[in-house]
Amino acid sequence: MFLFGGLRKEFYEKNGRISMKLSVVIVARNEEKNIARCIESVLKHTAVVGPVEVLLADSASTDRTVEIASIYPINIISLKPEWPLSPSAGRFSGVNNVSGEYVLIIDGDMELLGGWVEEAISFMRINQKAAAVVGRHYDIYYLENGSLSEPCVSRSSAGKNSIRKEPYIFASSIFRRDYLQEVGNFHPFLRAEEEAEISCRLIQKGYDLYFLPYDSIRHYTIPRRSFQETIRRSRRNLWSGMGDMLSWCLRRGYYKILWQRFKVFFSFIFLMLSAICGLTLFVFFGNLGGLIVMFLPGWFWLLMVVKKRSFVDGSLSFINFAVISWSLFLSLFRRVPPIDTYPRDVISVKKM
């Protein structure tokens, strides 16, 4: 806290009160139970930075998301239902329809925390090579009994307690809009991993990404280690989206980011292919060594159960590994369209 107060004081002494155009892009699809909380937190905690432009980029919601959002003094655009829809498409369309020097991107199931925006922008004004900054995120889980869990530090923020450069940013971050546009904006055809991909392009241009140890976001979601979350991610094609990322990055030569993000899954794919080879050797040639190799996935499952100290959690981890790895394998035969082919004629629902 003292560190950031010092940064903000230094900026104020040089530049006076923060006064620049900030845009907030709220990305949502069917978030009627969360959207009011998100919008209210944004309006409350961005007022300090001066003029603020808030835009909801709605991905063709079929519930009351847009109806609820229309009550508030914000702009609203809607993507068309026949378009390829994804969180990344919402980011792409949102960035194309705002004008701020800085862009805060937040999902509709998130809540902005006080103090983060002014601290982040102060840091970026001092560090001109900073293309994006991300703060500490907290997860709040919807429990089976209808209550909410206590906030817990998200996995992406765990163990980070100082300013540090990052190889990629995640979830809700603040971007310099000019830098985003310079590298081509988010990739709207990626159904997942869009933050890692845009991070790769920003770093290749010579820009920096930072984690700032300051509370920024609360994320209201389903418990990560649950079959419900696995089903949700499958229905929203988030697992398949990881395959999109692999396909796109292989063709672009983004090998470093691929290894950073997927090395564990590459190892799992190798394990499964080895098991298939082992089965072939045993069935057709009677090779006992092949029998041992054939059961490697079983040993991996047992390792997961022991590591998680739970039969259910270990089995769930194994299922997730298998589904993601299969999606990555299939992506070798899939081609992701280029960014500039995504439609731009969004529907303007409300304009302030």
Short mmCIF file of C-alpha atoms in Angstrom, two decimals:
data_model
loop_
_atom_site.label_atom_id
_atom_site.label_comp_id
_atom_site.label_asym_id
_atom_site.label_seq_id
_atom_site.Cartn_x
_atom_site.Cartn_y
_atom_site.Cartn_z
CA MET A 1 0.00 0.00 0.00
CA PHE A 2 2.82 2.41 0.90
CA LEU A 3 4.59 1.65 -2.37
CA PHE A 4 1.58 2.55 -4.49
CA GLY A 5 0.79 5.62 -2.44
CA GLY A 6 4.32 6.79 -3.25
CA LEU A 7 3.83 6.17 -6.96
CA ARG A 8 0.59 8.08 -7.01
CA LYS A 9 2.06 10.96 -4.98
CA GLU A 10 5.02 11.19 -7.40
CA PHE A 11 2.64 11.34 -10.36
CA TYR A 12 0.41 13.96 -8.77
CA GLU A 13 3.40 16.16 -7.94
CA LYS A 14 4.55 16.06 -11.58
CA ASN A 15 1.20 16.13 -13.35
CA GLY A 16 -1.53 17.21 -10.96
CA ARG A 17 -4.78 15.27 -10.54
CA ILE A 18 -5.31 12.43 -12.99
CA SER A 19 -7.31 13.75 -15.91
CA MET A 20 -7.47 11.70 -19.07
CA LYS A 21 -10.05 9.77 -21.01
CA LEU A 22 -10.56 6.31 -19.56
CA SER A 23 -12.73 3.77 -21.33
CA VAL A 24 -14.18 0.72 -19.60
CA VAL A 25 -15.27 -2.24 -21.72
CA ILE A 26 -17.57 -4.67 -19.91
CA VAL A 27 -17.73 -7.98 -21.77
CA ALA A 28 -20.82 -10.07 -21.06
CA ARG A 29 -23.10 -12.82 -22.25
CA ASN A 30 -26.11 -13.93 -20.17
CA GLU A 31 -24.91 -12.27 -16.98
CA GLU A 32 -28.24 -11.03 -15.61
CA LYS A 33 -27.39 -12.08 -12.05
CA ASN A 34 -24.01 -10.30 -12.10
CA ILE A 35 -24.23 -7.35 -14.48
CA ALA A 36 -25.72 -4.78 -12.09
CA ARG A 37 -22.98 -5.43 -9.53
CA CYS A 38 -20.31 -5.08 -12.21
CA ILE A 39 -21.65 -1.83 -13.68
CA GLU A 40 -22.22 -0.21 -10.29
CA SER A 41 -18.69 -1.04 -9.16
CA VAL A 42 -17.26 0.43 -12.38
CA LEU A 43 -19.24 3.66 -12.10
CA LYS A 44 -18.33 4.03 -8.44
CA HIS A 45 -14.61 3.31 -8.64
CA THR A 46 -13.66 5.06 -11.90
CA ALA A 47 -15.11 8.49 -11.11
CA VAL A 48 -11.83 9.59 -9.50
CA VAL A 49 -9.89 9.54 -12.77
CA GLY A 50 -11.94 12.19 -14.55
CA PRO A 51 -13.98 11.64 -17.73
CA VAL A 52 -14.96 8.00 -18.09
CA GLU A 53 -16.58 6.19 -21.00
CA VAL A 54 -18.30 2.91 -20.08
CA LEU A 55 -19.33 0.45 -22.80
CA LEU A 56 -21.09 -2.89 -22.44
CA ALA A 57 -20.10 -5.23 -25.28
CA ASP A 58 -22.86 -7.83 -25.14
CA SER A 59 -22.44 -11.11 -26.98
CA ALA A 60 -26.06 -11.62 -28.06
CA SER A 61 -27.40 -12.37 -24.58
CA THR A 62 -30.72 -14.20 -24.43
CA ASP A 63 -31.50 -13.24 -20.82
CA ARG A 64 -32.08 -9.81 -19.17
CA THR A 65 -28.46 -8.65 -19.27
CA VAL A 66 -29.05 -5.80 -21.74
CA GLU A 67 -32.37 -4.82 -20.15
CA ILE A 68 -30.74 -4.45 -16.73
CA ALA A 69 -27.68 -2.65 -18.13
CA SER A 70 -29.89 -0.15 -19.96
CA ILE A 71 -30.90 1.38 -16.64
CA TYR A 72 -27.38 2.75 -16.14
CA PRO A 73 -25.66 5.74 -17.86
CA ILE A 74 -23.49 3.63 -20.15
CA ASN A 75 -23.17 2.83 -23.85
CA ILE A 76 -24.26 -0.61 -25.06
CA ILE A 77 -23.40 -2.49 -28.22
CA SER A 78 -24.44 -6.01 -29.16
CA LEU A 79 -22.69 -8.57 -31.32
CA LYS A 80 -24.95 -10.39 -33.75
CA PRO A 81 -26.00 -13.94 -32.82
CA GLU A 82 -24.84 -15.39 -36.14
CA TRP A 83 -21.27 -14.20 -35.60
CA PRO A 84 -18.61 -16.40 -33.96
CA LEU A 85 -19.06 -15.37 -30.31
CA SER A 86 -16.45 -15.50 -27.58
CA PRO A 87 -15.02 -13.37 -24.75
CA SER A 88 -12.30 -12.35 -27.17
CA ALA A 89 -14.84 -11.20 -29.76
CA GLY A 90 -16.41 -9.00 -27.09
CA ARG A 91 -13.01 -7.51 -26.25
CA PHE A 92 -12.22 -6.93 -29.93
CA SER A 93 -15.54 -5.20 -30.60
CA GLY A 94 -15.40 -3.22 -27.38
CA VAL A 95 -11.93 -1.82 -28.06
CA ASN A 96 -13.01 -0.86 -31.59
CA ASN A 97 -15.88 1.20 -30.18
CA VAL A 98 -14.22 3.24 -27.43
CA SER A 99 -11.89 6.22 -27.58
CA GLY A 100 -10.05 6.36 -24.26
CA GLU A 101 -6.31 6.64 -23.85
CA TYR A 102 -6.58 3.71 -21.44
CA VAL A 103 -9.00 0.79 -21.61
CA LEU A 104 -10.06 -1.23 -18.60
CA ILE A 105 -11.49 -4.56 -19.73
CA ILE A 106 -13.68 -6.38 -17.23
CA ASP A 107 -16.04 -9.35 -17.54
CA GLY A 108 -19.67 -9.06 -16.51
CA ASP A 109 -19.23 -11.55 -13.66
CA MET A 110 -16.53 -9.40 -12.04
CA GLU A 111 -16.56 -6.55 -9.56
CA LEU A 112 -14.09 -3.66 -9.68
CA LEU A 113 -12.44 -2.80 -6.36
CA GLY A 114 -11.74 0.73 -5.17
CA GLY A 115 -8.31 2.31 -5.55
CA TRP A 116 -7.05 0.05 -8.32
CA VAL A 117 -7.76 2.18 -11.39
CA GLU A 118 -5.98 5.34 -10.20
CA GLU A 119 -2.98 3.36 -8.97
CA ALA A 120 -2.70 1.45 -12.25
CA ILE A 121 -2.96 4.52 -14.45
CA SER A 122 -0.44 6.41 -12.30
CA PHE A 123 2.00 3.54 -12.85
CA MET A 124 1.39 3.49 -16.60
CA ARG A 125 1.83 7.26 -16.92
CA ILE A 126 5.24 6.95 -15.28
CA ASN A 127 6.21 3.81 -17.25
CA GLN A 128 5.54 4.64 -20.89
CA LYS A 129 6.55 1.17 -22.15
CA ALA A 130 3.85 -0.45 -20.02
CA ALA A 131 1.23 -1.73 -22.47
CA ALA A 132 -0.94 -3.35 -19.81
CA VAL A 133 -1.13 -3.85 -16.08
CA VAL A 134 -3.05 -6.37 -14.03
CA GLY A 135 -3.76 -6.42 -10.31
CA ARG A 136 -4.58 -8.99 -7.69
CA HIS A 137 -7.75 -10.95 -8.45
CA TYR A 138 -9.99 -12.75 -5.99
CA ASP A 139 -12.44 -15.58 -6.70
CA ILE A 140 -15.80 -15.77 -4.95
CA TYR A 141 -17.60 -19.06 -5.58
CA TYR A 142 -21.31 -19.73 -5.92
CA LEU A 143 -21.89 -22.65 -3.54
CA GLU A 144 -24.44 -25.43 -3.92
CA ASN A 145 -26.53 -24.11 -1.01
CA GLY A 146 -26.98 -20.78 -2.79
CA SER A 147 -24.52 -18.84 -0.65
CA LEU A 148 -21.20 -17.26 -1.62
CA SER A 149 -17.76 -18.33 -0.46
CA GLU A 150 -15.27 -16.00 1.16
CA PRO A 151 -12.94 -14.27 -1.36
CA CYS A 152 -9.76 -16.22 -2.07
CA VAL A 153 -6.77 -15.10 -4.10
CA SER A 154 -7.07 -16.50 -7.62
CA ARG A 155 -4.53 -18.96 -8.92
CA SER A 156 -3.18 -16.39 -11.39
CA SER A 157 -2.40 -13.94 -8.54
CA ALA A 158 -1.18 -16.36 -5.90
CA GLY A 159 2.26 -15.71 -4.45
CA LYS A 160 2.74 -12.36 -6.20
CA ASN A 161 3.53 -9.58 -3.75
CA SER A 162 5.66 -7.09 -5.66
CA ILE A 163 5.75 -5.21 -8.97
CA ARG A 164 6.91 -7.64 -11.63
CA LYS A 165 7.00 -7.99 -15.38
CA GLU A 166 4.77 -10.73 -16.71
CA PRO A 167 5.02 -12.96 -19.81
CA TYR A 168 1.26 -12.53 -20.25
CA ILE A 169 -1.64 -10.79 -18.53
CA PHE A 170 -4.96 -12.35 -17.61
CA ALA A 171 -8.63 -11.68 -16.90
CA SER A 172 -9.35 -8.00 -16.13
CA SER A 173 -6.48 -5.67 -17.09
CA ILE A 174 -5.91 -2.05 -18.08
CA PHE A 175 -4.41 -1.48 -21.54
CA ARG A 176 -3.00 1.46 -23.42
CA ARG A 177 -5.45 1.59 -26.33
CA ASP A 178 -2.93 2.88 -28.90
CA TYR A 179 -0.65 -0.08 -28.24
CA LEU A 180 -3.55 -2.51 -28.55
CA GLN A 181 -4.50 -1.06 -31.91
CA GLU A 182 -0.89 -0.99 -33.06
CA VAL A 183 -0.58 -4.76 -32.69
CA GLY A 184 -4.01 -5.44 -34.21
CA ASN A 185 -6.33 -5.69 -31.18
CA PHE A 186 -7.54 -8.93 -29.58
CA HIS A 187 -8.03 -11.93 -31.83
CA PRO A 188 -11.84 -12.30 -32.04
CA PHE A 189 -11.77 -15.85 -33.40
CA LEU A 190 -9.95 -17.29 -30.39
CA ARG A 191 -12.48 -18.90 -28.08
CA ALA A 192 -10.00 -18.88 -25.19
CA GLU A 193 -6.45 -17.80 -24.29
CA GLU A 194 -6.97 -14.39 -25.90
CA GLU A 195 -5.01 -12.60 -23.16
CA ALA A 196 -1.95 -14.80 -23.61
CA GLU A 197 -2.04 -14.30 -27.39
CA ILE A 198 -2.35 -10.49 -27.27
CA SER A 199 0.38 -10.45 -24.62
CA CYS A 200 2.72 -12.24 -27.02
CA ARG A 201 2.16 -9.62 -29.74
CA LEU A 202 2.61 -6.72 -27.33
CA ILE A 203 5.89 -8.12 -26.01
CA GLN A 204 7.15 -8.78 -29.55
CA LYS A 205 6.62 -5.07 -30.24
CA GLY A 206 8.88 -4.23 -27.33
CA TYR A 207 6.24 -3.30 -24.77
CA ASP A 208 6.06 -4.47 -21.16
CA LEU A 209 3.30 -6.12 -19.12
CA TYR A 210 3.18 -5.72 -15.36
CA PHE A 211 1.55 -7.24 -12.32
CA LEU A 212 0.92 -4.67 -9.59
CA PRO A 213 0.33 -6.11 -6.10
CA TYR A 214 -2.86 -4.20 -5.49
CA ASP A 215 -6.39 -5.58 -5.03
CA SER A 216 -8.30 -4.99 -8.27
CA ILE A 217 -11.04 -7.50 -9.04
CA ARG A 218 -13.47 -9.92 -7.46
CA HIS A 219 -14.64 -12.69 -9.78
CA TYR A 220 -17.96 -14.40 -9.03
CA THR A 221 -17.83 -17.88 -10.49
CA ILE A 222 -18.40 -21.60 -10.11
CA PRO A 223 -15.74 -23.47 -8.08
CA ARG A 224 -12.84 -24.28 -10.37
CA ARG A 225 -12.46 -27.85 -9.13
CA SER A 226 -15.95 -29.08 -9.93
CA PHE A 227 -17.65 -31.14 -12.61
CA GLN A 228 -20.05 -28.21 -13.03
CA GLU A 229 -17.16 -25.96 -14.06
CA THR A 230 -15.82 -28.61 -16.45
CA ILE A 231 -19.26 -28.87 -18.09
CA ARG A 232 -19.56 -25.06 -18.27
CA ARG A 233 -16.20 -24.71 -19.98
CA SER A 234 -17.07 -27.48 -22.42
CA ARG A 235 -20.41 -25.89 -23.33
CA ARG A 236 -18.78 -22.50 -23.88
CA ASN A 237 -16.07 -24.09 -26.04
CA LEU A 238 -13.33 -22.82 -23.73
CA TRP A 239 -11.47 -26.11 -23.94
CA SER A 240 -11.72 -26.01 -27.74
CA GLY A 241 -10.52 -22.43 -27.54
CA MET A 242 -7.20 -23.63 -26.21
CA GLY A 243 -6.90 -25.57 -29.44
CA ASP A 244 -7.62 -22.36 -31.37
CA MET A 245 -4.69 -20.78 -29.57
CA LEU A 246 -2.38 -23.66 -30.49
CA SER A 247 -3.41 -23.61 -34.15
CA TRP A 248 -3.01 -19.83 -34.49
CA CYS A 249 0.30 -19.62 -32.64
CA LEU A 250 1.87 -22.52 -34.54
CA ARG A 251 1.18 -20.72 -37.79
CA ARG A 252 2.47 -17.41 -36.38
CA GLY A 253 5.58 -18.88 -34.80
CA TYR A 254 4.65 -18.01 -31.19
CA TYR A 255 6.48 -21.05 -29.87
CA LYS A 256 7.63 -19.58 -26.56
CA ILE A 257 4.16 -18.67 -25.36
CA LEU A 258 2.87 -22.06 -26.50
CA TRP A 259 5.47 -23.84 -24.39
CA GLN A 260 4.74 -21.62 -21.39
CA ARG A 261 0.99 -22.23 -21.59
CA PHE A 262 0.74 -25.83 -22.77
CA LYS A 263 3.89 -27.74 -21.80
CA VAL A 264 1.99 -29.88 -19.27
CA PHE A 265 -0.63 -30.78 -21.86
CA PHE A 266 2.03 -31.57 -24.47
CA SER A 267 3.50 -34.00 -21.96
CA PHE A 268 0.07 -35.57 -21.44
CA ILE A 269 -0.42 -35.97 -25.20
CA PHE A 270 2.97 -37.69 -25.41
CA LEU A 271 1.88 -39.97 -22.56
CA MET A 272 -1.34 -40.94 -24.34
CA LEU A 273 0.43 -41.56 -27.65
CA SER A 274 2.95 -43.72 -25.83
CA ALA A 275 0.07 -45.71 -24.31
CA ILE A 276 -1.41 -46.29 -27.78
CA CYS A 277 1.97 -47.48 -29.05
CA GLY A 278 2.28 -49.74 -26.00
CA LEU A 279 -1.14 -51.24 -26.67
CA THR A 280 -0.16 -51.89 -30.29
CA LEU A 281 3.09 -53.60 -29.29
CA PHE A 282 1.33 -55.82 -26.76
CA VAL A 283 -1.66 -56.80 -28.93
CA PHE A 284 0.17 -57.45 -32.18
CA PHE A 285 3.62 -58.50 -30.99
CA GLY A 286 3.04 -59.76 -27.46
CA ASN A 287 5.63 -57.34 -26.09
CA LEU A 288 5.33 -57.16 -22.29
CA GLY A 289 7.13 -53.82 -22.26
CA GLY A 290 4.25 -52.49 -24.32
CA LEU A 291 1.87 -53.67 -21.60
CA ILE A 292 3.70 -51.55 -19.04
CA VAL A 293 3.67 -48.48 -21.28
CA MET A 294 -0.03 -49.04 -22.00
CA PHE A 295 -0.89 -48.40 -18.36
CA LEU A 296 1.01 -45.09 -18.08
CA PRO A 297 -2.22 -43.04 -18.18
CA GLY A 298 -3.49 -45.09 -15.24
CA TRP A 299 -0.39 -44.19 -13.25
CA PHE A 300 -0.89 -40.57 -14.16
CA TRP A 301 -4.48 -40.72 -12.88
CA LEU A 302 -3.25 -42.30 -9.63
CA LEU A 303 -0.64 -39.55 -9.28
CA MET A 304 -3.38 -36.92 -9.66
CA VAL A 305 -5.50 -38.62 -6.97
CA VAL A 306 -2.54 -38.70 -4.57
CA LYS A 307 -1.53 -35.11 -5.37
CA LYS A 308 -5.06 -33.75 -4.88
CA ARG A 309 -5.64 -36.05 -1.89
CA SER A 310 -9.06 -36.72 -3.31
CA PHE A 311 -10.44 -39.40 -5.63
CA VAL A 312 -12.97 -36.94 -7.09
CA ASP A 313 -10.54 -34.03 -7.57
CA GLY A 314 -7.86 -36.32 -9.00
CA SER A 315 -10.31 -37.90 -11.43
CA LEU A 316 -11.59 -34.47 -12.44
CA SER A 317 -8.04 -33.27 -13.14
CA PHE A 318 -7.44 -36.35 -15.30
CA ILE A 319 -10.66 -35.71 -17.27
CA ASN A 320 -9.70 -32.06 -17.81
CA PHE A 321 -6.24 -33.06 -19.01
CA ALA A 322 -7.77 -35.55 -21.44
CA VAL A 323 -10.37 -33.12 -22.84
CA ILE A 324 -7.90 -30.25 -23.25
CA SER A 325 -5.23 -32.47 -24.77
CA TRP A 326 -7.72 -33.88 -27.27
CA SER A 327 -8.75 -30.33 -28.22
CA LEU A 328 -5.10 -29.38 -28.70
CA PHE A 329 -4.52 -32.43 -30.91
CA LEU A 330 -7.58 -31.69 -33.06
CA SER A 331 -6.43 -28.09 -33.49
CA LEU A 332 -3.55 -29.30 -35.66
CA PHE A 333 -6.16 -29.84 -38.39
CA ARG A 334 -8.02 -26.54 -37.82
CA ARG A 335 -7.21 -23.12 -39.23
CA VAL A 336 -8.19 -19.96 -37.36
CA PRO A 337 -9.34 -17.04 -39.58
CA PRO A 338 -7.27 -13.83 -39.52
CA ILE A 339 -8.25 -10.97 -37.22
CA ASP A 340 -9.30 -8.49 -39.90
CA THR A 341 -12.03 -10.80 -41.26
CA TYR A 342 -14.21 -10.48 -38.15
CA PRO A 343 -17.37 -8.34 -38.67
CA ARG A 344 -17.38 -4.80 -37.28
CA ASP A 345 -20.99 -3.69 -37.86
CA VAL A 346 -22.12 -4.18 -34.26
CA ILE A 347 -25.64 -3.24 -33.16
CA SER A 348 -25.75 0.03 -31.21
CA VAL A 349 -28.29 -0.63 -28.45
CA LYS A 350 -27.74 2.53 -26.40
CA LYS A 351 -25.49 5.54 -26.83
CA MET A 352 -25.07 8.29 -24.25
#
